[in-house]
Structures are given as structure tokens and as C-alpha cells.
Coordinates of C-alpha atoms and ligand atoms in Angstrom, one line a residue:
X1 CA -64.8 0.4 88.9
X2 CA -68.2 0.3 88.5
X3 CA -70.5 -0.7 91.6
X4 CA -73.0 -3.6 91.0
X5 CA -76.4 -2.2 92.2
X6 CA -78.9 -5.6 92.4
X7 CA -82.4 -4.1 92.0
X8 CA -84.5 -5.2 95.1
X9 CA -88.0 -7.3 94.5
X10 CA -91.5 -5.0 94.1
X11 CA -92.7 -3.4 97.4
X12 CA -95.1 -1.4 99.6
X13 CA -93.6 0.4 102.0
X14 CA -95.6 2.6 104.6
X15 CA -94.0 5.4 107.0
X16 CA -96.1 5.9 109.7
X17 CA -94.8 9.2 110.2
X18 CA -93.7 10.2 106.6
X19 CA -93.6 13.5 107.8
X20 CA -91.5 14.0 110.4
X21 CA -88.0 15.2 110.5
X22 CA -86.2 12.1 110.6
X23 CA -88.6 10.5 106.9
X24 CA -87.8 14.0 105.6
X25 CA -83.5 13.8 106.6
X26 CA -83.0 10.4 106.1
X27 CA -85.6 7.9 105.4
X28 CA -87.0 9.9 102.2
X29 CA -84.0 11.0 100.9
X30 CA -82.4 7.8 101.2
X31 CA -84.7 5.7 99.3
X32 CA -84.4 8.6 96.6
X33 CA -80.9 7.9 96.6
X34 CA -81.2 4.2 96.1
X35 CA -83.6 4.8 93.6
X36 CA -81.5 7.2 91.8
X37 CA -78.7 4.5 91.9
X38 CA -80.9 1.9 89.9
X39 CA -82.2 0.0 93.1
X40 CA -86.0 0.4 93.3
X41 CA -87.7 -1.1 90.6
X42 CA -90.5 1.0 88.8
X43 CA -93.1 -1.3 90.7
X44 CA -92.2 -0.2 94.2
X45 CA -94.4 1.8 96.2
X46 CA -93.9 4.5 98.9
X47 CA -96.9 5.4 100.8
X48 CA -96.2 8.4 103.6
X49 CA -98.9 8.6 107.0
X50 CA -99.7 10.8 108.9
X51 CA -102.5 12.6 110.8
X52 CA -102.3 15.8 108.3
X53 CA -104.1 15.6 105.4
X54 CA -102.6 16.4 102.7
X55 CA -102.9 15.7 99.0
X56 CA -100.5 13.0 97.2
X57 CA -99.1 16.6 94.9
X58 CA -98.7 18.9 98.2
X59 CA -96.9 15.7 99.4
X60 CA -94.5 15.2 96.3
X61 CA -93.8 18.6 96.2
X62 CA -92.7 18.5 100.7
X63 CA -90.6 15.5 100.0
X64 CA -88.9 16.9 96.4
X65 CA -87.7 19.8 98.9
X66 CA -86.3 17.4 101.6
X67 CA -84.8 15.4 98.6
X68 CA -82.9 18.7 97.0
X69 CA -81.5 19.5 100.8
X70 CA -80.5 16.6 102.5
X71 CA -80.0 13.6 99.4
X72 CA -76.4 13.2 99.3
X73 CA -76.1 13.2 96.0
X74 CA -78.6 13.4 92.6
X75 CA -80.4 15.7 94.7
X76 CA -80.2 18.3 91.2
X77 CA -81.3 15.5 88.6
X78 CA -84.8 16.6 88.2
X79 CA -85.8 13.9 85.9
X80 CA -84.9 10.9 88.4
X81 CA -86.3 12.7 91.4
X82 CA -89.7 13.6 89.1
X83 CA -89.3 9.5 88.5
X84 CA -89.2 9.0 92.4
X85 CA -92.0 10.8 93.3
X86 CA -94.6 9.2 91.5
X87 CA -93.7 6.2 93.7
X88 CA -95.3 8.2 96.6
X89 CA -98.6 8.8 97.5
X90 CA -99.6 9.7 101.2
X91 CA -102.7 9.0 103.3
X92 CA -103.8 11.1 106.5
X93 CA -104.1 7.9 109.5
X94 CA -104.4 8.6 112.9
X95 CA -102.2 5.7 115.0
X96 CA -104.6 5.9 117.5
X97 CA -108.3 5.6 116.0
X98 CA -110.0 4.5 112.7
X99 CA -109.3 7.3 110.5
X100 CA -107.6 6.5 107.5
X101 CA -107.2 2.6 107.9
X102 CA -109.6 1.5 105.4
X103 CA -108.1 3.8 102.7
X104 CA -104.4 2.5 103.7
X105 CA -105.6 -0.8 103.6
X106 CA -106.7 -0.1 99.9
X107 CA -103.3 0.7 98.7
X108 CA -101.5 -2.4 100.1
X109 CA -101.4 -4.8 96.7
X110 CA -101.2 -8.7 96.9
X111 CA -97.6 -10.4 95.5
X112 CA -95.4 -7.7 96.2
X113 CA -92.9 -7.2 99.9
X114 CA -95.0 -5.2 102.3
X115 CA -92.8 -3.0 105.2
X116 CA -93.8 -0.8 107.4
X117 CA -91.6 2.0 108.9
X118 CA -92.6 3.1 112.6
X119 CA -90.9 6.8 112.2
X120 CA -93.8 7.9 115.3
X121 CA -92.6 8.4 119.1
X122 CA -92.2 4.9 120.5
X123 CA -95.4 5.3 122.6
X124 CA -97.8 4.6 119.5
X125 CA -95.6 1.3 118.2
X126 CA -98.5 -0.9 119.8
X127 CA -101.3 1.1 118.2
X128 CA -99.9 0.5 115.1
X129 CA -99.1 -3.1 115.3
X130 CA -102.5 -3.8 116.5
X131 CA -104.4 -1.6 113.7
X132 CA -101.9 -3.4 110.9
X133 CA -103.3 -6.6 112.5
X134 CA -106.7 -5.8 112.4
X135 CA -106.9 -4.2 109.4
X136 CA -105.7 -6.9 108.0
X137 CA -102.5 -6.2 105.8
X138 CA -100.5 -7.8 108.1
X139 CA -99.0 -11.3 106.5
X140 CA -96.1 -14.0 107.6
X141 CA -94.2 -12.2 105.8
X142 CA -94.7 -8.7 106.7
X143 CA -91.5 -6.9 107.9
X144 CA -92.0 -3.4 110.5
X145 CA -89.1 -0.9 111.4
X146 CA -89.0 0.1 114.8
X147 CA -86.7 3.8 115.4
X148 CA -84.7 4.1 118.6
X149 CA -85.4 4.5 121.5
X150 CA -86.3 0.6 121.6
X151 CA -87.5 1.5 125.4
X152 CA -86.5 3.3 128.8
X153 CA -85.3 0.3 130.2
X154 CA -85.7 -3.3 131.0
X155 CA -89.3 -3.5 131.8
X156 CA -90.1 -1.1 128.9
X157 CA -88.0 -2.6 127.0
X158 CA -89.8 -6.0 127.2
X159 CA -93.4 -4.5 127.4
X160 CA -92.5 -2.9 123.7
X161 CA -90.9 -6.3 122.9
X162 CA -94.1 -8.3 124.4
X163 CA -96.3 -5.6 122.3
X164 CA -95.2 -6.4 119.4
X165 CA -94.8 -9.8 119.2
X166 CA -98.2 -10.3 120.1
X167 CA -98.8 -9.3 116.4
X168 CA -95.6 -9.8 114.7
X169 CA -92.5 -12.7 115.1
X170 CA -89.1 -11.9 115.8
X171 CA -88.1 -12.3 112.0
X172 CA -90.8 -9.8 111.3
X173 CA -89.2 -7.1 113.6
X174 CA -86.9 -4.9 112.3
X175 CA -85.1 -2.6 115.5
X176 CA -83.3 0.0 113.3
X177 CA -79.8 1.3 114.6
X178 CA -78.0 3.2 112.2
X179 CA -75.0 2.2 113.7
X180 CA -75.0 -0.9 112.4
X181 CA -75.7 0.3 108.7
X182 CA -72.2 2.1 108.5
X183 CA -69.8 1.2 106.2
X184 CA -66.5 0.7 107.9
X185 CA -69.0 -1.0 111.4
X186 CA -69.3 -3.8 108.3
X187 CA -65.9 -3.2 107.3
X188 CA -65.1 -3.9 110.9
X189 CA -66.5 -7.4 110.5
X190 CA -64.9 -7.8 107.2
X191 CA -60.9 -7.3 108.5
X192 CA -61.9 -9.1 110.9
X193 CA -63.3 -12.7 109.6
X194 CA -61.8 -11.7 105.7
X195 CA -58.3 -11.7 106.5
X196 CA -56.1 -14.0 108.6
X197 CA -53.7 -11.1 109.7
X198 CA -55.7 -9.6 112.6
X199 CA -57.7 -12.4 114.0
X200 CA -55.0 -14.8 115.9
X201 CA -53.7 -11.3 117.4
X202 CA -57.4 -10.0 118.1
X203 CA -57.0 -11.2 122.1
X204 CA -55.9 -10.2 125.2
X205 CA -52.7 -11.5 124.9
X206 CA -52.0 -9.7 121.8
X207 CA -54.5 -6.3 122.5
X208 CA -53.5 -3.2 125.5
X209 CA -56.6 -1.9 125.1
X210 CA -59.8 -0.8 123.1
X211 CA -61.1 2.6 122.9
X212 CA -64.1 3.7 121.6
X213 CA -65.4 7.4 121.1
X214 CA -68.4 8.8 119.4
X215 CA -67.8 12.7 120.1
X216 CA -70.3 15.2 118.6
X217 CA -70.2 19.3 118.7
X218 CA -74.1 19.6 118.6
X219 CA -75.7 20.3 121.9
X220 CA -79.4 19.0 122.8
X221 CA -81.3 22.1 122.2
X222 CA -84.3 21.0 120.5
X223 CA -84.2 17.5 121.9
X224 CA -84.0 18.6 125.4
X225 CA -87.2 17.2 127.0
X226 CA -86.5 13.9 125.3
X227 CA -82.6 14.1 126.1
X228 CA -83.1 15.2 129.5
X229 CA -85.4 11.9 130.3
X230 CA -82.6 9.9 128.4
X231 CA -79.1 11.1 128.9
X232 CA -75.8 9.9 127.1
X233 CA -75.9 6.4 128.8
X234 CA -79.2 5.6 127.4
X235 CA -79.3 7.8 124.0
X236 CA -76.0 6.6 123.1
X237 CA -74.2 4.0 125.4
X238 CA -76.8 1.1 125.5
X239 CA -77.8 1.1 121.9
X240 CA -74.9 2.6 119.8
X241 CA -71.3 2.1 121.7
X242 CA -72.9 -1.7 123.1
X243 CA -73.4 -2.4 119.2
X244 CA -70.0 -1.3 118.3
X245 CA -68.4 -3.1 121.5
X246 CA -70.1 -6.1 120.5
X247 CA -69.3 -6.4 116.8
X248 CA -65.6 -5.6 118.1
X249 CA -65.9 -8.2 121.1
X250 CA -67.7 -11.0 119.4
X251 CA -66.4 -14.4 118.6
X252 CA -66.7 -15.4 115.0
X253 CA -69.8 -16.5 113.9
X254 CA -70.4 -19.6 112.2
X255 CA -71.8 -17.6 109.0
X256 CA -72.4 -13.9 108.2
X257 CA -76.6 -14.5 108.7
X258 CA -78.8 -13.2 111.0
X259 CA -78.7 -15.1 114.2
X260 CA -75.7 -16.5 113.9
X261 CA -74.1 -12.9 114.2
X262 CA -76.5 -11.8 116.7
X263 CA -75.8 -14.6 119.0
X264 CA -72.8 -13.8 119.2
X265 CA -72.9 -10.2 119.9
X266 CA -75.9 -11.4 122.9
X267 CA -72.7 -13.3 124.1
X268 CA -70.5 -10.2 125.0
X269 CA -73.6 -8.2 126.1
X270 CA -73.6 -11.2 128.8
X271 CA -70.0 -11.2 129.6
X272 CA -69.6 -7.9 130.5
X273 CA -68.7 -7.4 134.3
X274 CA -71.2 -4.8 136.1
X275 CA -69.4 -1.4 135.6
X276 CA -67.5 0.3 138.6
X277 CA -68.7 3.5 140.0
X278 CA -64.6 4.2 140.0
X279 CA -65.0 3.1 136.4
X280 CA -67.6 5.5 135.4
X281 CA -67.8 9.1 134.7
X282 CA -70.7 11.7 133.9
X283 CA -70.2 15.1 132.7
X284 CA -72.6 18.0 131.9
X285 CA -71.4 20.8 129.4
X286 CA -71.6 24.3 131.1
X287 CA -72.3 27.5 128.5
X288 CA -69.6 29.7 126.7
X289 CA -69.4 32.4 124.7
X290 CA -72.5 32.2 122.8
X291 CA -73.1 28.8 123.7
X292 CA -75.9 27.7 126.6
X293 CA -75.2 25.4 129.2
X294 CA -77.0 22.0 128.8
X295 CA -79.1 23.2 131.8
X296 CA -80.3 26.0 129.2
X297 CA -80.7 23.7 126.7
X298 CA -83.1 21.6 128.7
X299 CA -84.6 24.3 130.8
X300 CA -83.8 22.4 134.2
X301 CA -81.6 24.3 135.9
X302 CA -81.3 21.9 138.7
X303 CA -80.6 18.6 135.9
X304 CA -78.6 16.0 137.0
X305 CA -78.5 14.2 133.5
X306 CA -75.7 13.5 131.7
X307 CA -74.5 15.1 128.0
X308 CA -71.2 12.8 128.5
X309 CA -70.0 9.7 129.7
X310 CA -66.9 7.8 129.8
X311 CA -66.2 4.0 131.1
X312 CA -64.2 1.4 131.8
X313 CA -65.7 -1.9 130.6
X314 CA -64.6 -5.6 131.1
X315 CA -65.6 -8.5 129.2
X316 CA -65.1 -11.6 131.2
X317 CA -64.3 -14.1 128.8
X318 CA -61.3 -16.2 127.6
X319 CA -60.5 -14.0 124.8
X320 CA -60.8 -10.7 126.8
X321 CA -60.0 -11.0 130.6
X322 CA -57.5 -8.3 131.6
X323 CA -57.9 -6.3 128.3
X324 CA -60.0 -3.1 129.2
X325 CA -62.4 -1.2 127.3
X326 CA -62.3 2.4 127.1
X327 CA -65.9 4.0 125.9
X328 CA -66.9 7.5 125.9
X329 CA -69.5 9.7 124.0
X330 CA -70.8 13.0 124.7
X331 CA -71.7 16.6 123.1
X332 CA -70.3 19.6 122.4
X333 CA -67.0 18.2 122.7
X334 CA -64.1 19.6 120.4
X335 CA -64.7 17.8 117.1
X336 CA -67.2 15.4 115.5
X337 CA -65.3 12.5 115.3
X338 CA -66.3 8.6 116.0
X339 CA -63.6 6.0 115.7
X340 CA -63.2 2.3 116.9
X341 CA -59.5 2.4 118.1
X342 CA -57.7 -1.2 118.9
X343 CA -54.2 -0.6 120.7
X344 CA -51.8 -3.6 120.3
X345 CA -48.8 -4.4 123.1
X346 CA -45.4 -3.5 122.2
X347 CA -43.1 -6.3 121.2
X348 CA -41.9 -8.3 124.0
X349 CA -38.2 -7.7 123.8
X350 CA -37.0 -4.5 122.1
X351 CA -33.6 -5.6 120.1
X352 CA -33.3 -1.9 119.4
X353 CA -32.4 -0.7 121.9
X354 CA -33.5 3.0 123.6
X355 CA -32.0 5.0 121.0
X356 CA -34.2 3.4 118.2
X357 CA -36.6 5.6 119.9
X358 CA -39.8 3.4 120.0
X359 CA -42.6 4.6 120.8
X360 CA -46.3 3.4 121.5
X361 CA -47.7 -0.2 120.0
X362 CA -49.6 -0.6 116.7
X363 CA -52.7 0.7 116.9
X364 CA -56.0 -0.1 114.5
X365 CA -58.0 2.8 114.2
X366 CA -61.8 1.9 112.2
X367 CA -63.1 6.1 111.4
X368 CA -67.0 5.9 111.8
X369 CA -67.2 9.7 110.9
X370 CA -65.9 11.7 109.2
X371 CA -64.0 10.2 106.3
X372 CA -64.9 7.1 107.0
X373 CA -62.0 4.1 106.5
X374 CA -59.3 2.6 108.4
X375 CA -55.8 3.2 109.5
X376 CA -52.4 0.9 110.7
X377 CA -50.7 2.6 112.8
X378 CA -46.7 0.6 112.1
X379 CA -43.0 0.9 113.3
X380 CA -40.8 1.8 110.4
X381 CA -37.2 2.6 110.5
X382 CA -36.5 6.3 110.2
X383 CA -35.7 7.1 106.6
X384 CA -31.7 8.0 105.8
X385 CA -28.8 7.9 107.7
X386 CA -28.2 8.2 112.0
X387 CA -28.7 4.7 112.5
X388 CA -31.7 2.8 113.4
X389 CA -34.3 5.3 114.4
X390 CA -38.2 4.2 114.8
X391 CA -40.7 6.2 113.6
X392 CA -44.9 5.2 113.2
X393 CA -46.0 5.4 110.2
X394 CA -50.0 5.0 108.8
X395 CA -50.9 2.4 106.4
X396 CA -54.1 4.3 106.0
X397 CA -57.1 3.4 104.0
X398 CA -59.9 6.0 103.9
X399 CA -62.7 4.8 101.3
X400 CA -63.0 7.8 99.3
X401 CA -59.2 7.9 97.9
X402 CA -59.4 3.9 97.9
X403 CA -61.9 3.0 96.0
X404 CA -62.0 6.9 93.7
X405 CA -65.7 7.3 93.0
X406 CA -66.9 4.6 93.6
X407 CA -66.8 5.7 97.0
X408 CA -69.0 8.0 96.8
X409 CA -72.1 5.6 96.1
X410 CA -71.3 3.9 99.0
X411 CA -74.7 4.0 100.6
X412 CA -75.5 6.0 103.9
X413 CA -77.0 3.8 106.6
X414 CA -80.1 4.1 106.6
X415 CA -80.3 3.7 102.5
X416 CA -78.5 0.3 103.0
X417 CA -80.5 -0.5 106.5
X418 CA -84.1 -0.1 104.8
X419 CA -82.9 -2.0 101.6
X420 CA -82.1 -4.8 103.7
X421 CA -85.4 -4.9 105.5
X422 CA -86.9 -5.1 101.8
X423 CA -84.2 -8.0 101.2
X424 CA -85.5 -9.6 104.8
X425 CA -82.1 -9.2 106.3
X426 CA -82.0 -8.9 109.7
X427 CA -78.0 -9.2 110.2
X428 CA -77.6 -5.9 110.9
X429 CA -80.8 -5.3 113.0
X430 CA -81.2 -5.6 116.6
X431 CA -82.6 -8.7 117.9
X432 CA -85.1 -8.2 121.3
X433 CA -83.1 -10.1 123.1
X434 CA -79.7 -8.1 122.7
X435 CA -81.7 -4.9 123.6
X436 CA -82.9 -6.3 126.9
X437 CA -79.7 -7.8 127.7
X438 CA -78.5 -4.4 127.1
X439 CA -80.8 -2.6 129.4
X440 CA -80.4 -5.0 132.2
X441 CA -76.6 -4.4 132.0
X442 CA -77.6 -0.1 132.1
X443 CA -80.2 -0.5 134.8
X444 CA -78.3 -1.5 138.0
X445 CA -75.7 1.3 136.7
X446 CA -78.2 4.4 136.3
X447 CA -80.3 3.1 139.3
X448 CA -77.2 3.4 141.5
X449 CA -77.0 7.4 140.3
X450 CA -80.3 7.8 141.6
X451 CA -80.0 6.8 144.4
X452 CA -76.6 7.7 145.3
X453 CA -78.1 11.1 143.9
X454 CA -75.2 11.4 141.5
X455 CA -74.6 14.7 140.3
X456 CA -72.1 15.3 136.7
X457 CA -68.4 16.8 136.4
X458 CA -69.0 19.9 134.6
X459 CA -67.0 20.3 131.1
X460 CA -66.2 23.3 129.1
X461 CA -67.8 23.3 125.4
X462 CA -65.2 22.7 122.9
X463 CA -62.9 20.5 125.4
X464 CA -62.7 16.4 125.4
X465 CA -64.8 16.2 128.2
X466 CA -64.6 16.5 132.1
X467 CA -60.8 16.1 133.2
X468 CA -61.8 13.0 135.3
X469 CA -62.5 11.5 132.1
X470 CA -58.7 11.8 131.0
X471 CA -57.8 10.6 134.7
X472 CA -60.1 6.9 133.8
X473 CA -56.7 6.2 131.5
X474 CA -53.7 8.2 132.6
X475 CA -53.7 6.4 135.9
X476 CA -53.4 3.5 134.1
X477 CA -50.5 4.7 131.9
X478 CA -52.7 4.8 129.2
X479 CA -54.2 7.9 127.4
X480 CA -57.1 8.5 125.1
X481 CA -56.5 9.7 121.3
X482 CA -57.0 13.0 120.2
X483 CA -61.0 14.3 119.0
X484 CA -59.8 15.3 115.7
X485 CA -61.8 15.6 112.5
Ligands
LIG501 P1 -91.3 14.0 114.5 O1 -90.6 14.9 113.7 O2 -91.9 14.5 115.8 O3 -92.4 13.3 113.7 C1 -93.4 12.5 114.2 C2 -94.3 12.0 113.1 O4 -95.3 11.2 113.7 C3 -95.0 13.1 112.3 O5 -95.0 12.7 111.0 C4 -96.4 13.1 112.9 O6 -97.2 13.7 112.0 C5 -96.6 11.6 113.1 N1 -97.6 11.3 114.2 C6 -97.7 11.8 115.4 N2 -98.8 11.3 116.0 C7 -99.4 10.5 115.2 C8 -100.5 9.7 115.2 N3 -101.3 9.6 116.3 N4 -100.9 9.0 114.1 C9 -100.1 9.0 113.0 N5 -99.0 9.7 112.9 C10 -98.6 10.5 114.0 O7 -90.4 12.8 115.0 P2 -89.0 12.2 114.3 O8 -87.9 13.1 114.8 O9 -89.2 12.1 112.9 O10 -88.9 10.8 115.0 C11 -89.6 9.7 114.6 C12 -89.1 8.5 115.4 O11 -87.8 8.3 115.0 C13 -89.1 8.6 116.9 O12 -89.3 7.3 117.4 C14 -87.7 9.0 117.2 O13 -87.3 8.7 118.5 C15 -86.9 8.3 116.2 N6 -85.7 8.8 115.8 C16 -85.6 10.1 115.2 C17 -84.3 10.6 114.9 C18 -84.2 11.9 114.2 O14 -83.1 12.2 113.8 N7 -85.2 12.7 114.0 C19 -83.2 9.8 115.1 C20 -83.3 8.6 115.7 C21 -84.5 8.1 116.0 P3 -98.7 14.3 112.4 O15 -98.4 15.2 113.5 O16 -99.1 14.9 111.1 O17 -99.5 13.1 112.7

């Protein structure tokens, strides 16, 4: 099988920022990659901003080294990645005065798409709206990327929001997160609204539970003053998990286009009960053997923020009362492992009886990372002879030994994210609306810690989080599945 790779219209694409680490580690690399798989066309431009100066060769030569290390592939074909680079050229501009503008403004051609990519800290998003206003290279149909964090919470959330709009419309506005770009998060929506197998059971009456976990081994040294303002609930929970939840949650939609999807996903955002202190629980990783505490990490000995959080969620709805929602995310936990796991009820009435053995309900499980795919967790009989024994089998489908190579050119998120803003796609964006109905569910939650001056369990590195975390489903009869790579 060979992929079909649709070449995307002309462009001029800016990153503010086209320095940093996240244009050298993702942005950069991926547009190489998509470049390298046929999808640019020779007519797009890349221009990279920054306050350094630097010439267009000294840039070339920063980005042909972030291309070699982090491209995921064709990051040895010389000849494509000598093609790519002479799409770039770079301009020094300060975000928050004149220099530069006039000679950015110069580069930005008439007929073609024109994008800019916000990769700058969050505070300068107005200055640049404003400057791409005045300077004029700001059209209808102009599209800007805005990185996470999309705010602090409501009120900065809708301050940003207000910010920009006062230069740009909603369809303009392109709030990245790279959630949303993943494979099998698409695939998601695909077994869902493709197939007629899952959807009549996809309800509480049908559905135990859901339980969600995004589980990294990586600590936040060398993020700690931002993560230390942030925490797990807003780094991870509000944007990330609530995404998931909601593309999990949503009713269909009446087409697979922009608002139509995004409505939807507003709709479980405004179902969802206000969580339960009893329902909620915050841990802090202490050191180990060579490892620093998160309190090291951040240098606050006396933090009270959060590296992991786990919770109970309800969505109060017809098609969800009664069915909970297990989320939890946190680092240095035992593995990196993300995975969307749907647990089904058992069979009403066994005719087995208790020596078939049976053991839990089918179980969905959508792998985010690593290996990304899906697996059916189903009740065979017990091969040979004894009688009628259950066992579970998989029915497992992991992309890479599905689909052979082909696989492998499946595009990371944020080569498929920033080829839809070129398309004008917002689908798999977030709309303003969803992120402030996001924050006003997180506010009343992290206000309470405050000012109940919550403190975290502590957790060992290495482990699956505080103990109490376990406790949120084993009192239930329930228990979470294994952080395994
Ligand atoms: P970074 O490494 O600190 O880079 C910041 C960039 O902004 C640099 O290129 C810097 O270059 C430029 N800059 C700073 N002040 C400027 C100004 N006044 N005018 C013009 N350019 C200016 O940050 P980053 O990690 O790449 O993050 C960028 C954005 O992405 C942030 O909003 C962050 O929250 C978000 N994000 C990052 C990651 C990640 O993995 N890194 C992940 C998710 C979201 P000069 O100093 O030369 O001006």
C-alpha cells in the first residue's frame, strides 16, 4: 500500500519563535518531514523570527541539525533536507517593538496561504496579533497558531481569547493541542462513527466504566518554574485528558467539520458534574536513588503543587449518568504509557456457569503512546479438551504491524496539525469557547485547594502513583490497568 500524500496549496508561514526548542523538536522537523513526504510544494515558504539576528545560512545550517536529531524519519537524505532549507529564511523581530516588522512585512507575498505560528511564551500573543495587524499582513483569511498554555484560567483565559479576536476571528484562530493531532485520538472517532459495532453499546447501559491515563517517567526539571505555577491539573487535565474525555464522551456530530465536532465536545465539557474533593487526588513524587524530589526539581521546598492527579468524573447526561470516569496523569510514574481504556459490563446472565471461569468484561483499549493502535479485549473458549473454560483473548490492532510500512508515514501530530491549519481545518483545533468552558469547570476545583490549603500524597518514583489513587477504584470494585509500555 502506498499512502496518497495530496500536496497542500503555496504558503508563507512565520514562527515567531523559530528558535526555540519546541520549532527546533517538533515544528521544524515536522514540516521537513512533510516535505520530505511530497507535501509542500516548491512554492511554500518558511520564514523563522526571532530577536537574534542571525543570517538566513547560520539559520539553515541550526535547523539542518535539529532536522538530523529529532525528524523521524529522512533525517539522513541530504538532498531532500538541502531541498527544504531553501524554503527558510529567518528575520530577527522583536514581539514587542518595531524592529524587524518592515522587513517581515517584505517577505509576506500576495496569492499564496499566510500562517503564523505563535511558538513565544503566551504573554507576547497580543503583541504579535496587534503588530501583524498593523503591519499590515494580516488578511480574512490569515490563519495564527496559538501553543499551550491557552491561559491560567478563566479570566486569562478570556483576556487571551478577547486579545486576539480583537484582530483575528474565531476561524482565524488556530489553539494547537497535539492531543488532538494523534493518530489513534482520530482513530477514536473513526471506530466510533465508521462502524456500527461499538456505537449502540457506547452508553451507560452497555459501558462499567472509562479510564483514561497519560503516565510519563520524565520529571519537571527544566520546566519547574513554569510547572510549578501550573501543576498536573492545569498542564495536563484541562487541556489534554478534557480533549480526550470529550472526543470519547461526545454525541455524534452531524458531519466530521469543524463546529459541528466542536459543539459537541463544548457539550460534555458542560455536563460534567463539579468534581468531588472525595473524588480527587493529588500527589507529589518524592526523590530516589539518583532521582530529585519534585521539590528539588522546582526548588520550592515548601510546594504544594501537584506532579499527579487522579479523578473521578461524571457526565450528567442521558447517555452517561451512572457510568464513571476514571482520569489520571502524572510524572515519573512506572512507564510512559497513554491509553483510552473503555470497560464493558459483563453479560447479564452467565449460561456458563462458575467453572467456565469468566473473568472481567470486554474492554476497548485506544494506545496513544507508545505503539500506538487499538486492542479488543474478548471471551473465547479455552482451546482443547476440560470442558468449557473462558479465557480473554486480544483482537489487537497496533498500526505498525497493520498497515506494514505504511505505518510508518503516518504523520506525528504536529506534522498533520500544522498541515491542517494550511488546509484551514480547524476540526481538530480548539475552539475559545471549549477552553473557557474548560477552565470554569478547573477553577472552583483548584480554588478549593487553596483555600482548604491542600497539600499532595507523596508517591515514590517509579510507582503508579500515590496509593490513594488506587483506593479512587478498588472501593468501587473496580481497579485501574497496569502502566505498561
Ligand atoms: P523557548 O525555547 O523559550 O523559545 C522561545 C522563543 O521565543 C525563542 O525563539 C525566543 O527567541 C523567542 N522570543 C522570546 N522573546 C521574544 C520577543 N520579544 N520577540 C520575538 N521572539 C521572542 O520556548 P518553547 O519551549 O519553544 O515554547 C514556545 C511556546 O510553545 C510557549 O508558549 C510554550 O508554552 C509552548 N509549548 C512548548 C512546548 C515544548 O515542548 N517546548 C510544548 C508545548 C507548548 P529570542 O530569545 O531569540 O527572541
Amino acid at each position: 500500500m502506498v499512502s496518497r500524500v495530496i500536496p497542500v496549496e503555496p504558503f508563507d508561514l512565520v514562527i515567531f519563535g523559530g528558535t526555540g526548542d519546541l520549532a527546533m523538536r517538533k515544528i521544524l522537523p515536522g514540516l521537513y518531514r512533510r516535505y520530505w513526504a511530497g507535501q509542500l510544494p516548491e512554492e511554500a515558504r518558511i520564514v523563522g523570527a526571532s530577536r537574534h539576528d542571525m543570517p538566513d545560512e547560520e539559520y539553515r545550517a541550526t535547523i539542518r541539525e535539529a532536522i538530523e536529531e529529532f525528524a523521524i524519519e529522512g533525517g539522513d537524505d541530504a538532498e531532500k533536507i538541502e531541498g527544504f532549507l531553501k524554503l527558510l529564511s529567518f528575520v530577527a523581530v522583536d514581539a514587542t517593538g518595531e524592529r524587524g516588522w518592515p522587513e517581515l512585512a517584505g517577505k509576506i507575498r500576495d496569492g499564496v496561504i499566510h500562517a503564523y505560528y505563535f511558538s513565544v511564551a503566551p504573554r507576547l500573543f497580543g503583541d504579535l496579533a496587534e503588530r501583524l495587524h498593523g503591519h499590515k499582513m494580516a488578511g480574512d483569511d490569515t490563519r495564527i497558531v496559538v501553543e499551550k498554555p491557552f491561559g491560567h484560567d478563566l479570566g486569562s483565559a478570556q483576556d487571551l481569547n478577547a486579545t486576539l479576536r480583537r484582530y483575528f476571528a474565531e476561524k482565524q484562530i488556530y489553539r494547537i493541542d497535539h492531543y488532538l493531532g494523534k493518530e489513534t485520538v482520530q482513530n477514536l472517532m473513526a471506530v466510533r462513527f465508521g462502524n456500527i459495532l461499538f456505537e449502540p453499546l457506547w452508553n451507560a447501559l452497555y459501558i462499567d466504566h472509562i479510564q483514561v491515563t497519560v503516565a510519563e517517567t520524565v520529571g519537571v526539571a527544566g520546566r519547574g518554574t513554569y510547572y510549578d505555577r501550573a501543576g498536573a491539573m492545569r498542564d495536563m487535565m484541562q487541556n489534554h485528558l478534557m480533549q480526550l474525555l470529550c472526543l470519547m464522551a461526545m454525541e455524534p456530530p452531524h458531519h466530521f467539520e469543524p463546529d459541528a465536532v466542536r459543539d459537541e465536545k463544548l457539550k460534555v465539557i458542560r455536563a460534567l458534574d463539579p468534581a468531588q474533593p472525595e473524588d480527587i487526588v493529588r500527589g507529589q513524587y518524592t526523590g530516589a536513588e539518583g532521582i530529585d524530589s519534585y521539590a528539588v526539581d522546582v526548588g520550592d521546598e515548601k510546594s504544594t503543587t501537584e506532579s499527579f492527579i487522579a479523578m473521578k468524573l461524571h457526565i450528567s447526561n442521558w447517555r452517561w449518568k451512572g457510568t464513571p470516569i476514571y482520569v489520571r496523569t502524572g510524572k515519573r510514574l512506572k512507564a510512559r504509557a497513554s491509553e483510552i481504556a473503555v470497560v464493558f459490563k459483563h453479560p447479564p446472565h452467565s449460561i456458563f456457569g462458575h467453572k467456565a471461569n469468566e473473568r472481567r468484561g470486554n474492554v476497548l483499549v485506544i494506545r496513544l503512546q507508545p505503539n500506538e493502535g487499538m486492542n479488543l479485549r474478548v471471551t473465547i473458549k479455552e482451546p482443547g479438551p476440560g470442558g468449557m473454560r473462558l479465557i480473554e483473548v486480544p483482537l489487537d490492532m497496533s498500526f505498525a504491524e497493520a498497515l506494514g510500512e505504511e505505518a510508518a508515514e503516518v504523520p506525528d501530530a504536529y506534522e498533520r496539525l500544522i498541515m491542517d491549519v494550511i488546509r484551514g481545518d480547524q476540526t481538530l483545533f480548539m475552539r475559545g469557547d471549549e477552553v473557557e468552558a474548560a477552565w470554569g469547570w478547573v477553577d472552583p476545583i483548584v480554588a478549593r485547594w487553596e483555600e482548604d490549603g491542600d497539600r499532595p500524597q507523596l508517591y515514590q518514583p517509579g510507582t503508579a502513583g500515590p496509593e490513594e489513587s488506587l483506593m479512587l477504584m478498588y472501593r468501587e470494585g473496580r481497579r485501574w490497568r497496569d502502566i505498561e509500555e
